[in-house]
Amino acid sequence: MFPDILKRLRKNKQKTQKEMAEFLGITRQAYGHYENGSRQPDLSTIEKLADFFEVTTDYLIKGKERNVTDTDLSDDEKKMLAFFKNPELNLFFKEMAQSKEEQLEEMRQIWEIIKKRGLTK
Amino acid sequence: MFPDILKRLRKNKQKTQKEMAEFLGITRQAYGHYENGSRQPDLSTIEKLADFFEVTTDYLIKGKERNVTDTDLSDDEKKMLAFFKNPELNLFFKEMAQSKEEQLEEMRQIWEIIKKRGLTK
DNA sequence: CATTATACGAAACATAATGTTTCTGTCAAT
DNA sequence: ATTGACAGAAACATTATGTTTCGTATAATG
């Protein structure tokens, strides 16, 4: 699946294997291996390719776009959404959703403590 | 970046390295290499891991969140959805949604403190 | 306290993968 | 016909991964 997509993306960008290889810092043949599926690039190369072609790594690897819609939500996620919509909690979580990552990390740590205490006492 | 994310996702799912290794059909040490960054899994393994943790390969590889493109939700809801769709926060909020009211109250109070501190420092 | 089990990390080796070199073929352009 | 650009395939060299083995830390158990 991956090989054909790669080839198509390259053709669309009007690039030769040689050019792609130079961009990646490998030989033309090595890049050619990717396109005919005989070899697989490592993760850093995947990233470079995804960036170059401006696609997600998901698309390169699986060949599928991942548009997340509300119908894609799991039951747990739906439950959480309902929970978050609770008017009494709304402000609290709305604020958290907009907070900095460091503050969230603190919350996570504190939560661990509260959880443990709740079990033992 | 990839190794830490993998470890956190596993911990969130309460799995051991051994269990993950069995799931992938490799030894525990081989999987351990992924988490400490000394080895990188191939693409098919990446896919298996992404499926297992229910995240995109983009998130596993680059550590970026999924794109939320919902059209039926309000801006606030979209923000919250994007926020708690962050795979690493999943367990955290799942637990909170099921926790006792007293514990939530504590969280709210602590949150106030963290908020204020964030403003002043 | 000693012991057993669980979970994890690290070194060294065997194995499997990739990257390169070399050769071959195709297709335009001249 | 011939040259040059482009790309596929085989075989080897190189690099990576996966396994085995050993060691450490922690928690539970007698």
Coordinates of C-alpha atoms (C1' of nucleotides) in Angstrom, one line a residue:
Chain A
M1 CA 0.0 0.0 0.0
F2 CA 2.7 2.4 1.0
P3 CA 4.8 2.0 -2.1
D4 CA 2.2 3.1 -4.7
I5 CA 1.2 6.1 -2.7
L6 CA 4.8 7.2 -2.4
K7 CA 5.3 6.9 -6.1
R8 CA 2.1 8.8 -6.9
L9 CA 3.0 11.6 -4.5
R10 CA 6.4 12.0 -6.1
K11 CA 5.0 12.0 -9.6
N12 CA 2.5 14.6 -8.6
K13 CA 5.3 16.8 -7.4
Q14 CA 7.2 16.1 -10.6
K15 CA 10.2 14.8 -8.9
T16 CA 12.6 12.0 -10.0
Q17 CA 13.8 9.2 -7.7
K18 CA 17.2 10.8 -7.9
E19 CA 15.9 14.1 -6.6
M20 CA 14.1 12.4 -3.7
A21 CA 17.2 10.4 -2.9
E22 CA 19.3 13.6 -2.7
F23 CA 16.7 15.2 -0.5
L24 CA 16.8 12.2 1.9
G25 CA 20.6 11.8 1.7
I26 CA 20.6 8.3 0.3
T27 CA 21.2 6.7 -3.1
R28 CA 18.6 6.6 -5.8
Q29 CA 18.3 2.9 -5.6
A30 CA 17.7 3.0 -1.9
Y31 CA 14.8 5.3 -2.5
G32 CA 13.6 3.1 -5.4
H33 CA 13.3 0.3 -2.9
Y34 CA 10.7 2.3 -1.0
E35 CA 8.6 2.7 -4.2
N36 CA 8.6 -0.9 -5.2
G37 CA 8.1 -2.1 -1.7
S38 CA 11.3 -4.1 -1.3
R39 CA 12.5 -2.0 1.6
Q40 CA 10.9 0.2 4.2
P41 CA 12.3 3.5 5.4
D42 CA 12.9 4.1 9.1
L43 CA 10.8 6.5 11.1
S44 CA 12.8 9.6 10.6
T45 CA 12.7 9.1 6.9
I46 CA 8.9 8.6 7.1
E47 CA 8.7 12.0 8.8
K48 CA 10.8 13.7 6.2
L49 CA 8.7 12.2 3.4
A50 CA 5.4 13.2 5.1
D51 CA 6.7 16.7 5.6
F52 CA 7.9 16.9 2.0
F53 CA 4.7 15.7 0.5
E54 CA 2.6 17.6 3.1
V55 CA 0.6 14.6 4.2
T56 CA 0.2 12.8 7.5
T57 CA 2.3 9.8 8.3
D58 CA -0.9 7.9 8.6
Y59 CA -1.6 8.6 5.0
L60 CA 1.9 7.4 3.9
I61 CA 1.7 4.3 6.0
K62 CA -1.9 3.2 5.8
G63 CA -3.0 5.2 2.7
K64 CA -6.0 6.5 4.5
E65 CA -7.0 10.0 5.6
R66 CA -8.0 10.3 9.2
N67 CA -10.8 12.9 9.5
V68 CA -12.1 12.5 13.0
T69 CA -15.8 13.3 13.3
D70 CA -18.2 13.1 16.2
T71 CA -19.4 9.7 14.9
D72 CA -15.9 8.4 15.4
L73 CA -16.1 9.0 19.1
S74 CA -15.8 6.0 21.4
D75 CA -18.4 5.3 24.0
D76 CA -16.0 6.4 26.7
E77 CA -15.3 9.6 24.8
K78 CA -19.0 10.3 24.4
K79 CA -19.5 9.8 28.1
M80 CA -16.7 12.2 28.8
L81 CA -18.2 14.7 26.5
A82 CA -21.5 14.5 28.3
F83 CA -19.7 14.8 31.6
F84 CA -17.9 17.9 30.4
K85 CA -21.1 19.5 29.3
N86 CA -22.5 19.3 32.8
P87 CA -23.2 23.0 33.5
E88 CA -21.9 22.8 37.0
L89 CA -18.5 21.6 35.9
N90 CA -18.4 23.5 32.7
L91 CA -16.3 26.4 33.8
F92 CA -13.9 24.3 35.7
F93 CA -13.1 22.1 32.7
K94 CA -13.3 24.8 30.1
E95 CA -10.6 26.5 32.0
M96 CA -8.5 23.4 32.2
A97 CA -8.9 22.8 28.5
Q98 CA -7.3 26.2 27.8
S99 CA -4.6 25.9 30.4
K100 CA -0.9 25.4 29.8
E101 CA 0.6 21.9 29.5
E102 CA 2.7 22.4 32.6
Q103 CA -0.3 23.1 34.7
L104 CA -2.0 20.0 33.3
E105 CA 0.9 17.9 34.2
E106 CA 0.6 19.2 37.8
M107 CA -3.0 18.3 37.8
R108 CA -2.2 14.8 36.6
Q109 CA 0.3 14.3 39.4
I110 CA -2.0 15.7 42.0
W111 CA -4.8 13.5 40.7
E112 CA -2.6 10.5 41.3
I113 CA -2.2 11.4 44.9
I114 CA -5.9 12.0 45.5
K115 CA -6.7 8.7 43.9
K116 CA -4.3 6.8 46.1
R117 CA -5.6 8.5 49.2
G118 CA -9.1 7.7 48.3
L119 CA -8.3 4.1 48.1
T120 CA -6.4 3.8 51.4
K121 CA -8.4 5.9 53.8
Chain B
M1 CA 10.0 11.8 21.3
F2 CA 8.5 8.5 20.2
P3 CA 9.8 6.4 23.2
D4 CA 8.3 8.5 26.0
I5 CA 4.9 8.6 24.3
L6 CA 4.9 4.9 23.9
K7 CA 5.7 4.4 27.5
R8 CA 3.0 6.8 28.7
L9 CA 0.4 5.2 26.5
R10 CA 1.3 1.8 27.8
K11 CA 1.1 3.0 31.4
N12 CA -2.2 4.6 30.7
K13 CA -3.5 1.3 29.5
Q14 CA -2.0 -0.5 32.6
K15 CA 0.0 -2.9 30.6
T16 CA 3.5 -4.3 31.2
Q17 CA 6.2 -4.5 28.7
K18 CA 5.8 -8.2 28.7
E19 CA 2.2 -8.0 27.7
M20 CA 2.9 -5.6 24.9
A21 CA 5.7 -7.9 23.7
E22 CA 3.3 -10.8 23.6
F23 CA 0.8 -8.8 21.7
L24 CA 3.4 -7.9 19.1
G25 CA 4.9 -11.4 19.1
I26 CA 8.4 -10.3 20.1
T27 CA 10.4 -10.5 23.3
R28 CA 10.0 -8.2 26.3
Q29 CA 13.4 -6.8 25.7
A30 CA 12.8 -6.0 22.1
Y31 CA 9.7 -4.0 23.1
G32 CA 11.8 -2.4 25.8
H33 CA 14.1 -1.1 23.2
Y34 CA 11.3 0.9 21.7
E35 CA 10.5 2.6 25.0
N36 CA 14.1 3.6 25.8
G37 CA 14.7 4.7 22.2
S38 CA 17.6 2.3 21.5
R39 CA 15.6 0.6 18.6
Q40 CA 12.8 1.6 16.3
P41 CA 9.9 -0.7 15.3
D42 CA 9.2 -1.2 11.6
L43 CA 6.1 0.2 10.0
S44 CA 3.8 -2.8 10.5
T45 CA 4.6 -2.7 14.2
I46 CA 3.9 1.0 14.3
E47 CA 0.5 0.3 12.8
K48 CA -0.2 -2.4 15.4
L49 CA 0.8 -0.1 18.2
A50 CA -1.3 2.8 16.9
D51 CA -4.3 0.5 16.6
F52 CA -3.7 -1.0 20.0
F53 CA -3.5 2.4 21.7
E54 CA -6.2 3.9 19.4
V55 CA -4.1 6.8 18.3
T56 CA -2.8 7.8 14.9
T57 CA 0.7 6.9 13.7
D58 CA 1.3 10.6 13.6
Y59 CA 0.9 10.8 17.3
L60 CA 3.1 7.9 17.9
I61 CA 5.8 9.2 15.6
K62 CA 5.7 12.9 16.1
G63 CA 3.8 13.2 19.3
K64 CA 1.2 15.5 17.7
E65 CA -2.5 15.3 18.4
R66 CA -5.1 14.2 16.0
N67 CA -6.9 16.7 13.8
V68 CA -10.4 17.4 14.9
T69 CA -12.5 18.6 12.1
D70 CA -15.9 18.3 13.5
T71 CA -18.4 20.6 12.0
D72 CA -21.5 19.9 14.2
L73 CA -20.0 21.2 17.4
S74 CA -19.7 24.6 18.9
D75 CA -16.3 26.2 19.2
D76 CA -16.2 25.6 22.9
E77 CA -17.1 22.0 22.4
K78 CA -14.5 21.6 19.7
K79 CA -11.9 23.0 21.9
M80 CA -12.8 20.6 24.7
L81 CA -13.0 17.7 22.3
A82 CA -9.6 18.4 20.9
F83 CA -8.3 18.7 24.4
F84 CA -9.5 15.5 25.9
K85 CA -9.0 13.5 22.7
N86 CA -5.3 13.9 23.6
P87 CA -4.5 10.2 24.1
E88 CA -2.3 10.8 27.1
L89 CA -5.0 12.6 29.0
N90 CA -7.6 9.9 28.3
L91 CA -7.3 7.8 31.4
F92 CA -7.0 10.9 33.6
F93 CA -10.3 12.2 32.6
K94 CA -12.0 8.9 32.3
E95 CA -11.2 8.4 36.0
M96 CA -12.3 11.9 36.9
A97 CA -15.6 11.4 35.2
Q98 CA -16.2 8.4 37.5
S99 CA -14.8 9.8 40.7
K100 CA -16.6 10.8 43.8
E101 CA -17.9 14.3 44.2
E102 CA -15.6 15.0 47.2
Q103 CA -12.6 14.2 45.1
L104 CA -13.8 16.4 42.3
E105 CA -14.3 19.2 44.8
E106 CA -10.8 18.8 46.0
M107 CA -9.6 19.0 42.4
R108 CA -11.6 22.2 41.9
Q109 CA -9.9 23.8 44.9
I110 CA -6.5 22.7 43.9
W111 CA -7.2 23.9 40.4
E112 CA -7.9 27.4 41.7
I113 CA -4.5 27.4 43.4
I114 CA -2.6 26.3 40.4
K115 CA -4.4 28.8 38.3
K116 CA -3.5 31.7 40.6
R117 CA 0.1 30.5 40.9
G118 CA 0.3 30.4 37.1
L119 CA -0.7 34.1 36.9
T120 CA 1.7 35.4 39.5
K121 CA 4.9 33.6 38.8
Chain C
dC1 C1' 14.9 -10.7 57.7
dA2 C1' 15.3 -13.7 53.9
dT3 C1' 13.0 -15.1 49.9
dT4 C1' 10.3 -15.2 45.9
dA5 C1' 8.1 -13.0 42.1
dT6 C1' 7.4 -9.1 39.1
dA7 C1' 9.0 -5.4 36.2
dC8 C1' 12.6 -3.3 33.8
dG9 C1' 17.3 -2.0 31.9
dA10 C1' 21.9 -3.1 29.7
dA11 C1' 25.6 -5.8 27.3
dA12 C1' 26.9 -9.1 23.7
dC13 C1' 25.9 -11.8 20.2
dA14 C1' 23.1 -13.9 16.1
dT15 C1' 20.1 -12.7 12.8
dA16 C1' 17.5 -10.0 9.6
dA17 C1' 17.1 -5.7 7.6
dT18 C1' 18.6 -1.9 4.8
dG19 C1' 21.9 0.8 1.6
dT20 C1' 25.3 0.6 -2.0
dT21 C1' 27.5 -0.9 -6.2
dT22 C1' 26.9 -2.7 -10.5
dC23 C1' 24.5 -4.1 -14.4
dT24 C1' 20.4 -4.1 -17.5
dG25 C1' 16.5 -2.1 -19.9
dT26 C1' 13.4 1.5 -21.6
dC27 C1' 12.2 5.7 -23.7
dA28 C1' 13.0 10.3 -25.7
dA29 C1' 15.7 13.5 -28.2
dT30 C1' 19.1 14.1 -31.6
Chain D
dA1 C1' 22.4 4.6 -34.3
dT2 C1' 23.7 7.1 -30.2
dT3 C1' 23.6 9.6 -26.2
dG4 C1' 21.5 10.7 -21.8
dA5 C1' 17.9 10.6 -18.4
dC6 C1' 15.1 7.5 -15.6
dA7 C1' 14.2 3.4 -13.1
dG8 C1' 14.2 -1.9 -11.9
dA9 C1' 17.0 -6.0 -10.3
dA10 C1' 20.9 -8.9 -8.3
dA11 C1' 24.6 -9.4 -5.0
dC12 C1' 27.4 -7.8 -1.6
dA13 C1' 28.6 -4.7 2.5
dT14 C1' 26.8 -2.4 6.1
dT15 C1' 23.8 -1.3 9.6
dA16 C1' 20.0 -2.2 12.1
dT17 C1' 17.1 -5.1 14.9
dG18 C1' 15.8 -9.3 18.1
dT19 C1' 17.3 -12.5 21.4
dT20 C1' 19.9 -14.4 25.2
dT21 C1' 21.8 -13.6 29.4
dC22 C1' 22.8 -11.1 33.4
dG23 C1' 21.9 -7.5 36.8
dT24 C1' 19.0 -4.1 39.7
dA25 C1' 14.9 -2.3 42.1
dT26 C1' 10.6 -3.1 44.2
dA27 C1' 6.7 -5.3 46.5
dA28 C1' 4.6 -9.1 48.4
dT29 C1' 5.1 -13.4 51.3
dG30 C1' 6.7 -16.6 54.8

